[in-house]
XYZ file of C-alpha atoms in Angstrom:
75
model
C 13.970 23.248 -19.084
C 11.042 23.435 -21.201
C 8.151 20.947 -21.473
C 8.489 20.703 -25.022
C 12.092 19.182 -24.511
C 11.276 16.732 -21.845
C 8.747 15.484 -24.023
C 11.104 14.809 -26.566
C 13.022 12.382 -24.643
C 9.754 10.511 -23.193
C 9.165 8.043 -25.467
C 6.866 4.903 -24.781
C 9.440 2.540 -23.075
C 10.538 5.485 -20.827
C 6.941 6.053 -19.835
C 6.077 2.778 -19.692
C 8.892 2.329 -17.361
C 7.952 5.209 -14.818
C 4.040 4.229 -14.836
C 5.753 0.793 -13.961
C 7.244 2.163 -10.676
C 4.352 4.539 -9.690
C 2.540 1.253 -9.873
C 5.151 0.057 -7.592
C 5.449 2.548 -5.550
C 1.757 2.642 -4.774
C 1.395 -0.374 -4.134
C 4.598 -0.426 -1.320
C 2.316 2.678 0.040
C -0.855 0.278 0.001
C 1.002 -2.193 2.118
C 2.313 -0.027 4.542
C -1.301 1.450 5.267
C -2.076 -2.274 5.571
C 0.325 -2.597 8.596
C -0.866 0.897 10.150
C -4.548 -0.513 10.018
C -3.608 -3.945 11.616
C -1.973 -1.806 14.693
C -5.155 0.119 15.169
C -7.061 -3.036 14.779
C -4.924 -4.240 17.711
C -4.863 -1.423 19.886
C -8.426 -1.298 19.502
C -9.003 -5.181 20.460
C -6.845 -4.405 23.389
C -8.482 -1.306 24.895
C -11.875 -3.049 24.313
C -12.790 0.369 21.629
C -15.500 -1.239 18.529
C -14.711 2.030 16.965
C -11.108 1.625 16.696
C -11.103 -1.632 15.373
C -13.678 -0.563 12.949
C -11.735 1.984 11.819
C -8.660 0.138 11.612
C -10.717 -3.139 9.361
C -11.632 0.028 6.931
C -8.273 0.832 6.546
C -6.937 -2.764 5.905
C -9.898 -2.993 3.323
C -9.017 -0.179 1.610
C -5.519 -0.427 1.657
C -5.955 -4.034 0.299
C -7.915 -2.432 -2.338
C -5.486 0.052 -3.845
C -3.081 -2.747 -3.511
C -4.623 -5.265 -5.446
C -5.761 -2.293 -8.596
C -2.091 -1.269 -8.724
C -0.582 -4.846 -9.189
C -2.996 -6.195 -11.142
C -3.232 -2.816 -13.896
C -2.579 -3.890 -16.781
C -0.771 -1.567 -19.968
């Protein structure tokens, strides 16, 4: 299949429709990191390691980040 043909049949509701679920899907991928960085957060608190929960408020931060851009993108 050539690119040339695949453009053809992209048109602006069918690419308006996958940047729509990238969004999505990046921001499912945002939340999950969210979870992962509240279990370090808590595995740090309970082995008494700064640097773990430091880590693991980073992550949540920047997870929450991503998360927020994605939903709130606007085209």
């Amino acid at each position: 299949m050539k690119l040339s043909r695949w453009r053809e049949g992209a048109g602006p509701e069918r690419r308006k429709l996958v940047w729509t679920k990238l969004r999505v899907l990046l921001a499912a991928i945002g939340t999950l990191t969210a979870v992962a960085g509240i279990a370090v957060c808590v595995n740090g608190l309970l082995e008494f390691n700064k640097v773990k929960v430091a880590a693991g408020v980073a992550v949540i931060i920047a997870s929450t980040v991503l998360y927020i851009v994605m939903l709130s993108g606007s085209e």
